[in-house]
PDB file of C-alpha atoms in Angstrom:
ATOM      1  CA  MET A   1     -22.074   2.230  -8.545  1.00 69.00           C
ATOM      2  CA  THR A   2     -19.435   5.056  -8.687  1.00 82.00           C
ATOM      3  CA  LYS A   3     -15.901   3.720 -10.354  1.00 89.00           C
ATOM      4  CA  LEU A   4     -12.984   3.820  -7.899  1.00 96.00           C
ATOM      5  CA  ARG A   5     -10.402   5.798  -9.949  1.00 96.00           C
ATOM      6  CA  LYS A   6      -8.823   7.257  -6.615  1.00 98.00           C
ATOM      7  CA  ALA A   7      -5.882   6.378  -4.101  1.00 98.00           C
ATOM      8  CA  VAL A   8      -4.400   7.503  -1.072  1.00 98.00           C
ATOM      9  CA  PHE A   9      -0.728   6.858  -0.092  1.00 98.00           C
ATOM     10  CA  PRO A  10      -0.102   7.175   3.149  1.00 96.00           C
ATOM     11  CA  VAL A  11       3.817   8.284   3.029  1.00 95.00           C
ATOM     12  CA  ALA A  12       4.715  10.850   5.724  1.00 92.00           C
ATOM     13  CA  GLY A  13       6.331   7.787   8.023  1.00 87.00           C
ATOM     14  CA  LEU A  14       9.998   8.769   9.634  1.00 84.00           C
ATOM     15  CA  GLY A  15      11.445   5.528   9.084  1.00 86.00           C
ATOM     16  CA  THR A  16      12.787   4.943  12.573  1.00 88.00           C
ATOM     17  CA  ARG A  17      13.615   1.615  11.994  1.00 90.00           C
ATOM     18  CA  PHE A  18      15.803   1.830   8.893  1.00 90.00           C
ATOM     19  CA  LEU A  19      17.842   4.926  10.443  1.00 89.00           C
ATOM     20  CA  PRO A  20      20.127   5.784   9.256  1.00 91.00           C
ATOM     21  CA  ALA A  21      19.443   4.638   5.675  1.00 89.00           C
ATOM     22  CA  THR A  22      15.999   7.030   6.293  1.00 90.00           C
ATOM     23  CA  LYS A  23      17.650  10.067   7.268  1.00 89.00           C
ATOM     24  CA  ALA A  24      17.726  11.602   3.960  1.00 88.00           C
ATOM     25  CA  ILE A  25      16.507   8.987   2.056  1.00 91.00           C
ATOM     26  CA  PRO A  26      12.249   8.650   1.882  1.00 93.00           C
ATOM     27  CA  LYS A  27      11.871   4.899   3.722  1.00 93.00           C
ATOM     28  CA  GLU A  28       9.121   4.301   0.307  1.00 95.00           C
ATOM     29  CA  MET A  29      12.347   5.391  -2.108  1.00 95.00           C
ATOM     30  CA  LEU A  30      14.447   2.302  -0.207  1.00 95.00           C
ATOM     31  CA  THR A  31      14.712  -0.394  -3.157  1.00 95.00           C
ATOM     32  CA  VAL A  32      13.791  -3.299  -3.588  1.00 96.00           C
ATOM     33  CA  VAL A  33      15.644  -4.893  -6.325  1.00 95.00           C
ATOM     34  CA  ASP A  34      15.499  -2.347  -8.742  1.00 92.00           C
ATOM     35  CA  LYS A  35      12.485   0.061  -7.926  1.00 95.00           C
ATOM     36  CA  PRO A  36      11.473   2.023  -4.945  1.00 96.00           C
ATOM     37  CA  VAL A  37       9.338   0.376  -2.551  1.00 96.00           C
ATOM     38  CA  ILE A  38       6.411   3.066  -3.607  1.00 97.00           C
ATOM     39  CA  GLN A  39       6.490   2.108  -7.102  1.00 96.00           C
ATOM     40  CA  TYR A  40       5.501  -1.415  -6.910  1.00 97.00           C
ATOM     41  CA  VAL A  41       2.899   0.206  -4.606  1.00 97.00           C
ATOM     42  CA  VAL A  42       1.944   2.953  -7.817  1.00 97.00           C
ATOM     43  CA  ASP A  43       2.112   0.000 -10.068  1.00 96.00           C
ATOM     44  CA  GLU A  44      -0.638  -1.923  -8.393  1.00 97.00           C
ATOM     45  CA  ALA A  45      -2.699   0.816  -8.188  1.00 97.00           C
ATOM     46  CA  ARG A  46      -2.681   1.317 -11.560  1.00 96.00           C
ATOM     47  CA  GLU A  47      -2.788  -2.409 -12.967  1.00 96.00           C
ATOM     48  CA  ALA A  48      -6.666  -2.215 -10.826  1.00 96.00           C
ATOM     49  CA  GLY A  49      -7.286   0.740 -12.977  1.00 96.00           C
ATOM     50  CA  ILE A  50      -6.965   3.275 -10.848  1.00 97.00           C
ATOM     51  CA  GLU A  51      -6.817   7.283 -12.329  1.00 96.00           C
ATOM     52  CA  HIS A  52      -5.730   9.216  -9.362  1.00 97.00           C
ATOM     53  CA  PHE A  53      -3.190   9.314  -7.225  1.00 98.00           C
ATOM     54  CA  ILE A  54      -3.033  11.055  -3.905  1.00 98.00           C
ATOM     55  CA  PHE A  55       0.211  10.848  -2.184  1.00 97.00           C
ATOM     56  CA  VAL A  56      -0.224  12.135   2.190  1.00 97.00           C
ATOM     57  CA  THR A  57       3.083  13.069   2.603  1.00 94.00           C
ATOM     58  CA  GLY A  58       5.657  15.036   4.521  1.00 90.00           C
ATOM     59  CA  ARG A  59       9.215  16.449   5.618  1.00 85.00           C
ATOM     60  CA  ASN A  60      11.757  15.545   3.422  1.00 83.00           C
ATOM     61  CA  LYS A  61       9.385  14.158   1.579  1.00 89.00           C
ATOM     62  CA  ALA A  62       9.889  15.939  -1.360  1.00 91.00           C
ATOM     63  CA  VAL A  63      12.266  13.242  -3.377  1.00 93.00           C
ATOM     64  CA  ILE A  64       9.092  11.221  -3.615  1.00 94.00           C
ATOM     65  CA  GLU A  65       7.296  13.480  -5.540  1.00 93.00           C
ATOM     66  CA  ASP A  66      10.600  13.717  -8.162  1.00 92.00           C
ATOM     67  CA  HIS A  67       9.978  10.428  -8.261  1.00 92.00           C
ATOM     68  CA  PHE A  68       6.380  10.644 -10.917  1.00 92.00           C
ATOM     69  CA  ASP A  69       7.951  13.347 -12.593  1.00 90.00           C
ATOM     70  CA  ILE A  70       9.105  13.590 -15.728  1.00 87.00           C
ATOM     71  CA  GLN A  71      13.538  14.057 -15.485  1.00 87.00           C
ATOM     72  CA  VAL A  72      13.666  15.594 -18.998  1.00 88.00           C
ATOM     73  CA  GLU A  73      17.579  15.219 -19.002  1.00 91.00           C
ATOM     74  CA  LEU A  74      17.764  12.195 -17.866  1.00 90.00           C
ATOM     75  CA  TYR A  75      15.454  10.923 -20.237  1.00 89.00           C
ATOM     76  CA  ASP A  76      17.932  12.880 -23.480  1.00 90.00           C
ATOM     77  CA  THR A  77      20.389  11.614 -22.175  1.00 92.00           C
ATOM     78  CA  LEU A  78      18.588   8.176 -22.312  1.00 90.00           C
ATOM     79  CA  GLU A  79      17.808   8.907 -25.521  1.00 87.00           C
ATOM     80  CA  ARG A  80      21.056  10.114 -27.176  1.00 89.00           C
ATOM     81  CA  ARG A  81      23.094   7.006 -25.779  1.00 92.00           C
ATOM     82  CA  GLY A  82      20.167   4.378 -27.503  1.00 90.00           C
ATOM     83  CA  LYS A  83      18.970   3.473 -24.136  1.00 90.00           C
ATOM     84  CA  ASN A  84      15.467   2.598 -25.610  1.00 89.00           C
ATOM     85  CA  GLU A  85      14.550  -0.447 -23.238  1.00 89.00           C
ATOM     86  CA  VAL A  86      15.515   1.384 -19.982  1.00 89.00           C
ATOM     87  CA  LEU A  87      14.272   4.868 -21.352  1.00 89.00           C
ATOM     88  CA  GLN A  88      10.624   2.653 -22.229  1.00 88.00           C
ATOM     89  CA  ARG A  89      10.429   1.082 -19.047  1.00 87.00           C
ATOM     90  CA  LEU A  90      10.569   4.802 -17.405  1.00 89.00           C
ATOM     91  CA  HIS A  91       7.680   6.078 -19.349  1.00 86.00           C
ATOM     92  CA  GLY A  92       6.082   3.345 -18.490  1.00 84.00           C
ATOM     93  CA  MET A  93       6.270   4.144 -15.115  1.00 85.00           C
ATOM     94  CA  GLN A  94       5.414   7.667 -15.562  1.00 85.00           C
ATOM     95  CA  PRO A  95       2.314   8.583 -14.551  1.00 89.00           C
ATOM     96  CA  GLN A  96       0.189  11.384 -16.822  1.00 88.00           C
ATOM     97  CA  PRO A  97      -0.255  14.949 -16.322  1.00 88.00           C
ATOM     98  CA  GLY A  98      -2.507  15.599 -13.439  1.00 90.00           C
ATOM     99  CA  GLN A  99      -2.974  12.242 -11.662  1.00 94.00           C
ATOM    100  CA  THR A 100      -0.733  12.574  -9.737  1.00 96.00           C
ATOM    101  CA  SER A 101      -1.325  14.826  -6.502  1.00 96.00           C
ATOM    102  CA  PHE A 102       0.798  15.861  -3.583  1.00 96.00           C
ATOM    103  CA  THR A 103      -0.957  16.761   0.230  1.00 96.00           C
ATOM    104  CA  ARG A 104       1.246  17.114   3.772  1.00 93.00           C
ATOM    105  CA  GLN A 105       0.196  16.038   7.301  1.00 93.00           C
ATOM    106  CA  GLN A 106       1.633  18.386   9.030  1.00 86.00           C
ATOM    107  CA  GLU A 107       1.374  16.575  12.410  1.00 85.00           C
ATOM    108  CA  PRO A 108       2.488  12.558  12.820  1.00 83.00           C
ATOM    109  CA  LEU A 109      -1.179  12.107  13.969  1.00 85.00           C
ATOM    110  CA  GLY A 110      -1.383   8.142  12.900  1.00 89.00           C
ATOM    111  CA  LEU A 111      -2.946   6.807   9.701  1.00 92.00           C
ATOM    112  CA  GLY A 112      -6.125   7.814  10.418  1.00 93.00           C
ATOM    113  CA  HIS A 113      -5.323  11.809  10.489  1.00 94.00           C
ATOM    114  CA  ALA A 114      -3.224  10.636   7.103  1.00 95.00           C
ATOM    115  CA  VAL A 115      -5.959   9.945   5.270  1.00 96.00           C
ATOM    116  CA  TRP A 116      -8.502  12.816   6.801  1.00 96.00           C
ATOM    117  CA  CYS A 117      -5.959  15.048   4.873  1.00 96.00           C
ATOM    118  CA  ALA A 118      -6.507  13.867   1.869  1.00 97.00           C
ATOM    119  CA  ARG A 119     -10.845  14.201   1.761  1.00 96.00           C
ATOM    120  CA  GLU A 120     -10.410  17.010  -0.561  1.00 96.00           C
ATOM    121  CA  LEU A 121      -8.776  15.651  -3.030  1.00 97.00           C
ATOM    122  CA  VAL A 122     -10.667  12.669  -2.571  1.00 97.00           C
ATOM    123  CA  GLY A 123     -14.205  14.256  -2.808  1.00 95.00           C
ATOM    124  CA  ASN A 124     -16.834  12.822  -2.528  1.00 95.00           C
ATOM    125  CA  GLU A 125     -16.290   9.334  -4.543  1.00 96.00           C
ATOM    126  CA  PRO A 126     -15.053   5.595  -3.102  1.00 97.00           C
ATOM    127  CA  PHE A 127     -10.957   5.353  -3.093  1.00 98.00           C
ATOM    128  CA  ALA A 128      -8.253   2.508  -2.112  1.00 98.00           C
ATOM    129  CA  LEU A 129      -6.474   2.932   0.545  1.00 98.00           C
ATOM    130  CA  LEU A 130      -2.599   1.350  -0.337  1.00 98.00           C
ATOM    131  CA  LEU A 131      -0.275   1.162   2.648  1.00 97.00           C
ATOM    132  CA  PRO A 132       2.867   1.886   1.236  1.00 95.00           C
ATOM    133  CA  ASP A 133       5.272  -0.238   3.190  1.00 93.00           C
ATOM    134  CA  MET A 134       3.415  -3.282   1.952  1.00 95.00           C
ATOM    135  CA  ILE A 135       3.963  -4.895  -1.279  1.00 96.00           C
ATOM    136  CA  MET A 136       2.908  -7.544  -2.626  1.00 95.00           C
ATOM    137  CA  GLN A 137       3.617 -10.280  -4.820  1.00 95.00           C
ATOM    138  CA  ALA A 138       1.181 -12.718  -6.945  1.00 94.00           C
ATOM    139  CA  PRO A 139       0.217 -13.483 -10.280  1.00 92.00           C
ATOM    140  CA  LYS A 140      -2.540 -10.226 -10.060  1.00 94.00           C
ATOM    141  CA  GLY A 141      -2.825  -7.201  -8.299  1.00 95.00           C
ATOM    142  CA  CYS A 142      -4.365  -7.421  -4.835  1.00 97.00           C
ATOM    143  CA  LEU A 143      -6.103  -4.126  -5.347  1.00 98.00           C
ATOM    144  CA  SER A 144      -7.920  -5.377  -8.751  1.00 97.00           C
ATOM    145  CA  GLN A 145      -8.827  -8.568  -7.064  1.00 96.00           C
ATOM    146  CA  MET A 146     -10.255  -6.297  -4.946  1.00 96.00           C
ATOM    147  CA  VAL A 147     -11.872  -3.804  -7.183  1.00 97.00           C
ATOM    148  CA  GLU A 148     -13.892  -7.806  -8.761  1.00 95.00           C
ATOM    149  CA  VAL A 149     -15.271  -7.735  -5.044  1.00 95.00           C
ATOM    150  CA  PHE A 150     -16.008  -3.932  -4.866  1.00 96.00           C
ATOM    151  CA  GLU A 151     -18.356  -4.071  -8.299  1.00 95.00           C
ATOM    152  CA  LYS A 152     -19.970  -6.472  -7.464  1.00 94.00           C
ATOM    153  CA  THR A 153     -20.636  -5.922  -3.506  1.00 94.00           C
ATOM    154  CA  GLY A 154     -20.120  -2.088  -3.187  1.00 93.00           C
ATOM    155  CA  GLY A 155     -20.068  -0.561   0.053  1.00 94.00           C
ATOM    156  CA  ASN A 156     -16.576  -1.200   1.986  1.00 96.00           C
ATOM    157  CA  VAL A 157     -13.817  -3.707   0.959  1.00 97.00           C
ATOM    158  CA  VAL A 158     -10.661  -4.842   3.102  1.00 97.00           C
ATOM    159  CA  SER A 159      -7.772  -7.133   2.142  1.00 97.00           C
ATOM    160  CA  VAL A 160      -7.584  -9.654   4.880  1.00 96.00           C
ATOM    161  CA  GLU A 161      -5.057 -12.325   4.872  1.00 95.00           C
ATOM    162  CA  GLU A 162      -4.436 -15.411   7.719  1.00 93.00           C
ATOM    163  CA  CYS A 163      -2.067 -15.448  10.768  1.00 92.00           C
ATOM    164  CA  GLU A 164      -1.404 -18.117  13.199  1.00 93.00           C
ATOM    165  CA  PRO A 165      -4.210 -18.089  15.414  1.00 93.00           C
ATOM    166  CA  SER A 166      -1.454 -16.893  18.579  1.00 93.00           C
ATOM    167  CA  GLN A 167      -0.230 -13.977  17.025  1.00 92.00           C
ATOM    168  CA  THR A 168      -3.749 -12.427  16.469  1.00 93.00           C
ATOM    169  CA  HIS A 169      -2.601  -9.743  19.147  1.00 91.00           C
ATOM    170  CA  LYS A 170       0.150  -7.952  16.567  1.00 88.00           C
ATOM    171  CA  TYR A 171      -2.839  -7.121  14.132  1.00 89.00           C
ATOM    172  CA  GLY A 172      -6.001  -6.095  12.832  1.00 89.00           C
ATOM    173  CA  ILE A 173      -9.265  -9.235  13.491  1.00 92.00           C
ATOM    174  CA  VAL A 174     -12.196  -9.542  11.484  1.00 94.00           C
ATOM    175  CA  GLY A 175     -15.016 -11.903  11.939  1.00 93.00           C
ATOM    176  CA  ARG A 176     -16.162 -13.506   8.550  1.00 92.00           C
ATOM    177  CA  GLY A 177     -19.452 -14.083   7.872  1.00 92.00           C
ATOM    178  CA  ASP A 178     -21.502 -15.808   5.013  1.00 92.00           C
ATOM    179  CA  ASP A 179     -19.306 -15.558   1.067  1.00 91.00           C
ATOM    180  CA  VAL A 180     -20.413 -13.286  -0.634  1.00 88.00           C
ATOM    181  CA  ALA A 181     -18.943 -12.405  -4.861  1.00 84.00           C
ATOM    182  CA  GLY A 182     -16.087 -13.883  -4.439  1.00 88.00           C
ATOM    183  CA  GLY A 183     -15.489 -12.525  -1.326  1.00 92.00           C
ATOM    184  CA  PHE A 184     -17.271 -12.401   2.734  1.00 94.00           C
ATOM    185  CA  GLU A 185     -19.193 -10.642   4.727  1.00 94.00           C
ATOM    186  CA  ILE A 186     -17.271  -8.907   7.400  1.00 95.00           C
ATOM    187  CA  ASN A 187     -19.478  -9.185  11.214  1.00 92.00           C
ATOM    188  CA  ALA A 188     -16.647  -7.716  13.289  1.00 90.00           C
ATOM    189  CA  MET A 189     -13.449  -6.000  13.309  1.00 90.00           C
ATOM    190  CA  VAL A 190     -10.767  -5.946  16.741  1.00 87.00           C
ATOM    191  CA  GLU A 191      -7.525  -4.031  16.963  1.00 85.00           C
ATOM    192  CA  LYS A 192      -5.031  -7.039  18.403  1.00 88.00           C
ATOM    193  CA  PRO A 193      -7.322  -8.893  20.166  1.00 90.00           C
ATOM    194  CA  LYS A 194      -5.559 -11.954  22.379  1.00 92.00           C
ATOM    195  CA  PRO A 195      -6.339 -14.734  20.819  1.00 92.00           C
ATOM    196  CA  GLU A 196      -9.248 -16.268  23.033  1.00 92.00           C
ATOM    197  CA  ASP A 197     -10.906 -12.799  22.207  1.00 91.00           C
ATOM    198  CA  ALA A 198     -10.036 -12.388  18.654  1.00 92.00           C
ATOM    199  CA  PRO A 199     -13.267 -13.861  16.311  1.00 92.00           C
ATOM    200  CA  SER A 200     -11.034 -14.930  14.116  1.00 93.00           C
ATOM    201  CA  ASN A 201      -7.574 -15.205  12.663  1.00 93.00           C
ATOM    202  CA  PHE A 202      -7.790 -13.004   8.805  1.00 94.00           C
ATOM    203  CA  TYR A 203      -5.802  -9.969   9.229  1.00 94.00           C
ATOM    204  CA  ILE A 204      -6.352  -6.300   7.568  1.00 94.00           C
ATOM    205  CA  ASN A 205      -2.992  -7.088   5.598  1.00 94.00           C
ATOM    206  CA  GLY A 206      -2.959  -3.025   4.600  1.00 94.00           C
ATOM    207  CA  ARG A 207      -5.426  -2.328   1.469  1.00 96.00           C
ATOM    208  CA  TYR A 208      -8.493  -1.235   1.924  1.00 98.00           C
ATOM    209  CA  ILE A 209     -11.719   0.177  -0.527  1.00 98.00           C
ATOM    210  CA  LEU A 210     -13.250   2.858   1.729  1.00 98.00           C
ATOM    211  CA  GLN A 211     -16.406   4.797   1.216  1.00 97.00           C
ATOM    212  CA  PRO A 212     -16.352   8.888   1.773  1.00 97.00           C
ATOM    213  CA  ALA A 213     -18.781   9.130   4.876  1.00 96.00           C
ATOM    214  CA  ILE A 214     -15.381   7.916   6.582  1.00 97.00           C
ATOM    215  CA  PHE A 215     -13.999  11.383   6.463  1.00 97.00           C
ATOM    216  CA  ASP A 216     -16.695  12.678   8.269  1.00 95.00           C
ATOM    217  CA  LEU A 217     -15.996  10.624  11.359  1.00 95.00           C
ATOM    218  CA  LEU A 218     -12.000  11.159  10.587  1.00 95.00           C
ATOM    219  CA  ALA A 219     -12.955  14.745  11.170  1.00 92.00           C
ATOM    220  CA  GLN A 220     -14.719  14.105  15.044  1.00 90.00           C
ATOM    221  CA  GLN A 221     -12.552  10.910  15.953  1.00 86.00           C
ATOM    222  CA  GLU A 222     -11.088  10.848  18.960  1.00 80.00           C
ATOM    223  CA  ARG A 223      -7.623  10.056  19.999  1.00 80.00           C
ATOM    224  CA  GLY A 224      -6.848   6.117  20.955  1.00 72.00           C
ATOM    225  CA  ALA A 225      -3.845   4.619  21.780  1.00 66.00           C
ATOM    226  CA  GLY A 226      -0.055   6.692  21.200  1.00 70.00           C
ATOM    227  CA  GLY A 227      -2.396   9.742  21.379  1.00 78.00           C
ATOM    228  CA  GLU A 228      -3.438   9.209  17.356  1.00 84.00           C
ATOM    229  CA  ILE A 229      -6.369   9.223  15.390  1.00 87.00           C
ATOM    230  CA  GLN A 230      -7.254   5.671  14.620  1.00 87.00           C
ATOM    231  CA  LEU A 231      -8.164   4.606  10.916  1.00 92.00           C
ATOM    232  CA  THR A 232      -9.900   1.824  12.907  1.00 90.00           C
ATOM    233  CA  ASP A 233     -11.578   3.566  15.139  1.00 89.00           C
ATOM    234  CA  SER A 234     -13.953   5.264  12.177  1.00 93.00           C
ATOM    235  CA  MET A 235     -14.173   1.544  10.226  1.00 93.00           C
ATOM    236  CA  LEU A 236     -16.002   0.491  13.291  1.00 92.00           C
ATOM    237  CA  THR A 237     -18.329   3.159  14.012  1.00 93.00           C
ATOM    238  CA  LEU A 238     -19.452   3.057   9.496  1.00 95.00           C
ATOM    239  CA  MET A 239     -19.527  -0.712  10.203  1.00 94.00           C
ATOM    240  CA  GLN A 240     -22.963  -0.126  11.654  1.00 92.00           C
ATOM    241  CA  ARG A 241     -24.093   2.208   8.701  1.00 92.00           C
ATOM    242  CA  GLN A 242     -22.417   0.299   5.378  1.00 95.00           C
ATOM    243  CA  PRO A 243     -21.635  -2.826   4.623  1.00 94.00           C
ATOM    244  CA  PHE A 244     -17.385  -4.330   4.978  1.00 96.00           C
ATOM    245  CA  HIS A 245     -16.632  -6.789   2.975  1.00 97.00           C
ATOM    246  CA  GLY A 246     -13.627  -8.919   2.983  1.00 96.00           C
ATOM    247  CA  TYR A 247     -10.787 -10.638   0.584  1.00 96.00           C
ATOM    248  CA  HIS A 248      -8.946 -13.328   1.373  1.00 96.00           C
ATOM    249  CA  PHE A 249      -5.572 -12.741  -0.428  1.00 95.00           C
ATOM    250  CA  THR A 250      -3.773 -15.660  -0.756  1.00 90.00           C
ATOM    251  CA  GLY A 251      -0.087 -13.868  -2.659  1.00 93.00           C
ATOM    252  CA  ARG A 252       3.039 -13.379  -0.207  1.00 95.00           C
ATOM    253  CA  THR A 253       2.453  -9.821   1.363  1.00 96.00           C
ATOM    254  CA  PHE A 254       5.864  -8.221   2.623  1.00 96.00           C
ATOM    255  CA  ASP A 255       6.142  -6.153   5.861  1.00 94.00           C
ATOM    256  CA  CYS A 256       8.926  -3.422   3.975  1.00 94.00           C
ATOM    257  CA  GLY A 257       8.388  -1.112   7.031  1.00 90.00           C
ATOM    258  CA  SER A 258      10.771  -4.078   8.839  1.00 91.00           C
ATOM    259  CA  PRO A 259      14.204  -4.597   7.851  1.00 93.00           C
ATOM    260  CA  GLU A 260      13.393  -8.259   7.725  1.00 94.00           C
ATOM    261  CA  GLY A 261      10.303  -8.046   5.214  1.00 95.00           C
ATOM    262  CA  PHE A 262      12.659  -5.631   3.202  1.00 95.00           C
ATOM    263  CA  VAL A 263      15.045  -8.253   2.784  1.00 95.00           C
ATOM    264  CA  GLU A 264      12.848 -11.306   2.558  1.00 96.00           C
ATOM    265  CA  ALA A 265      11.079  -8.480  -0.619  1.00 97.00           C
ATOM    266  CA  ASN A 266      14.089  -7.920  -2.108  1.00 96.00           C
ATOM    267  CA  LEU A 267      15.216 -12.065  -2.296  1.00 95.00           C
ATOM    268  CA  ALA A 268      11.973 -13.112  -3.725  1.00 96.00           C
ATOM    269  CA  PHE A 269      11.824  -9.894  -6.043  1.00 96.00           C
ATOM    270  CA  ALA A 270      15.263 -11.201  -7.359  1.00 96.00           C
ATOM    271  CA  LEU A 271      14.279 -14.102  -7.130  1.00 95.00           C
ATOM    272  CA  GLU A 272      11.662 -14.214  -9.344  1.00 94.00           C
ATOM    273  CA  ARG A 273      13.887 -11.770 -11.915  1.00 93.00           C
ATOM    274  CA  PRO A 274      15.296 -15.005 -15.199  1.00 94.00           C
ATOM    275  CA  GLU A 275      18.056 -12.168 -15.674  1.00 94.00           C
ATOM    276  CA  LEU A 276      18.675 -12.729 -11.673  1.00 94.00           C
ATOM    277  CA  ARG A 277      17.622 -16.145 -10.521  1.00 93.00           C
ATOM    278  CA  GLU A 278      20.423 -18.490 -10.260  1.00 93.00           C
ATOM    279  CA  HIS A 279      22.856 -15.275  -9.343  1.00 94.00           C
ATOM    280  CA  VAL A 280      21.086 -15.465  -6.266  1.00 92.00           C
ATOM    281  CA  LEU A 281      20.439 -18.480  -5.834  1.00 92.00           C
ATOM    282  CA  ARG A 282      24.460 -19.437  -5.903  1.00 91.00           C
ATOM    283  CA  VAL A 283      24.756 -16.616  -3.032  1.00 91.00           C
ATOM    284  CA  VAL A 284      22.268 -17.696  -1.162  1.00 88.00           C
ATOM    285  CA  GLU A 285      23.997 -21.150  -1.212  1.00 86.00           C
ATOM    286  CA  ALA A 286      27.143 -20.099  -0.173  1.00 87.00           C
ATOM    287  CA  SER A 287      26.382 -18.080   2.157  1.00 82.00           C
ATOM    288  CA  GLY A 288      24.520 -21.032   3.899  1.00 75.00           C
ATOM    289  CA  ARG A 289      27.523 -23.048   3.654  1.00 73.00           C
ATOM    290  CA  SER A 290      29.342 -20.244   5.059  1.00 65.00           C
TER     291      SER A 290
END
């Protein structure tokens, strides 16, 4: 089995739900406590053993590339001022030379098209796909746990969570088959089904491990809803040829593409920090009294 080495991050979105904040700043660079959203997702991939980080960008996203580059003046200043703890933290987040690649999605044609734009950088090997709006909180990263399933099952693996049965129309829903190697067989996949038509209440939460055969399918995929190339449509075709397995993630997921999820993520990650927890609790308590 080919080792999972590469991950794709589609970061070309405009972030219209966060205007005016995202007029000049990519939504992926908005901070949850003191780290950009994209850094949390890259850290999750690095923890899972990913060696090559592939970003599918768009216009006005150059600051993402700058974030993952070495800033000589900043590092020199921190060193001169004895800010060794901060400097070590920055070095720890820094990808090694040659580990990051950037390609453009010139047209906003959907997630499937963004993934297809990474085809030459991925090549003929399996890859992880991490949606950067979704950041996760768990003792062990979601992708790390998916890799454990993938190493036993091969094929394709998606992470899922449970939603309220009445909310299946908001998500891509999978059908649950037999348990396998810490995950389960997926026997159906439906995009935003009505509750009465849903095969389960397990929805895909933004983490995938996919085989490179998906690229040929995306190249031939007709445009779907909104005139976009839908990843789910090609996954449905691929599922007829290759196995798909689900991993049931039981941590917390925050949709930082929405203001509500972004605020919730800031609270949750701040409460996880010992030096911030008591202060945040006092602020929340005081706000509740006012």
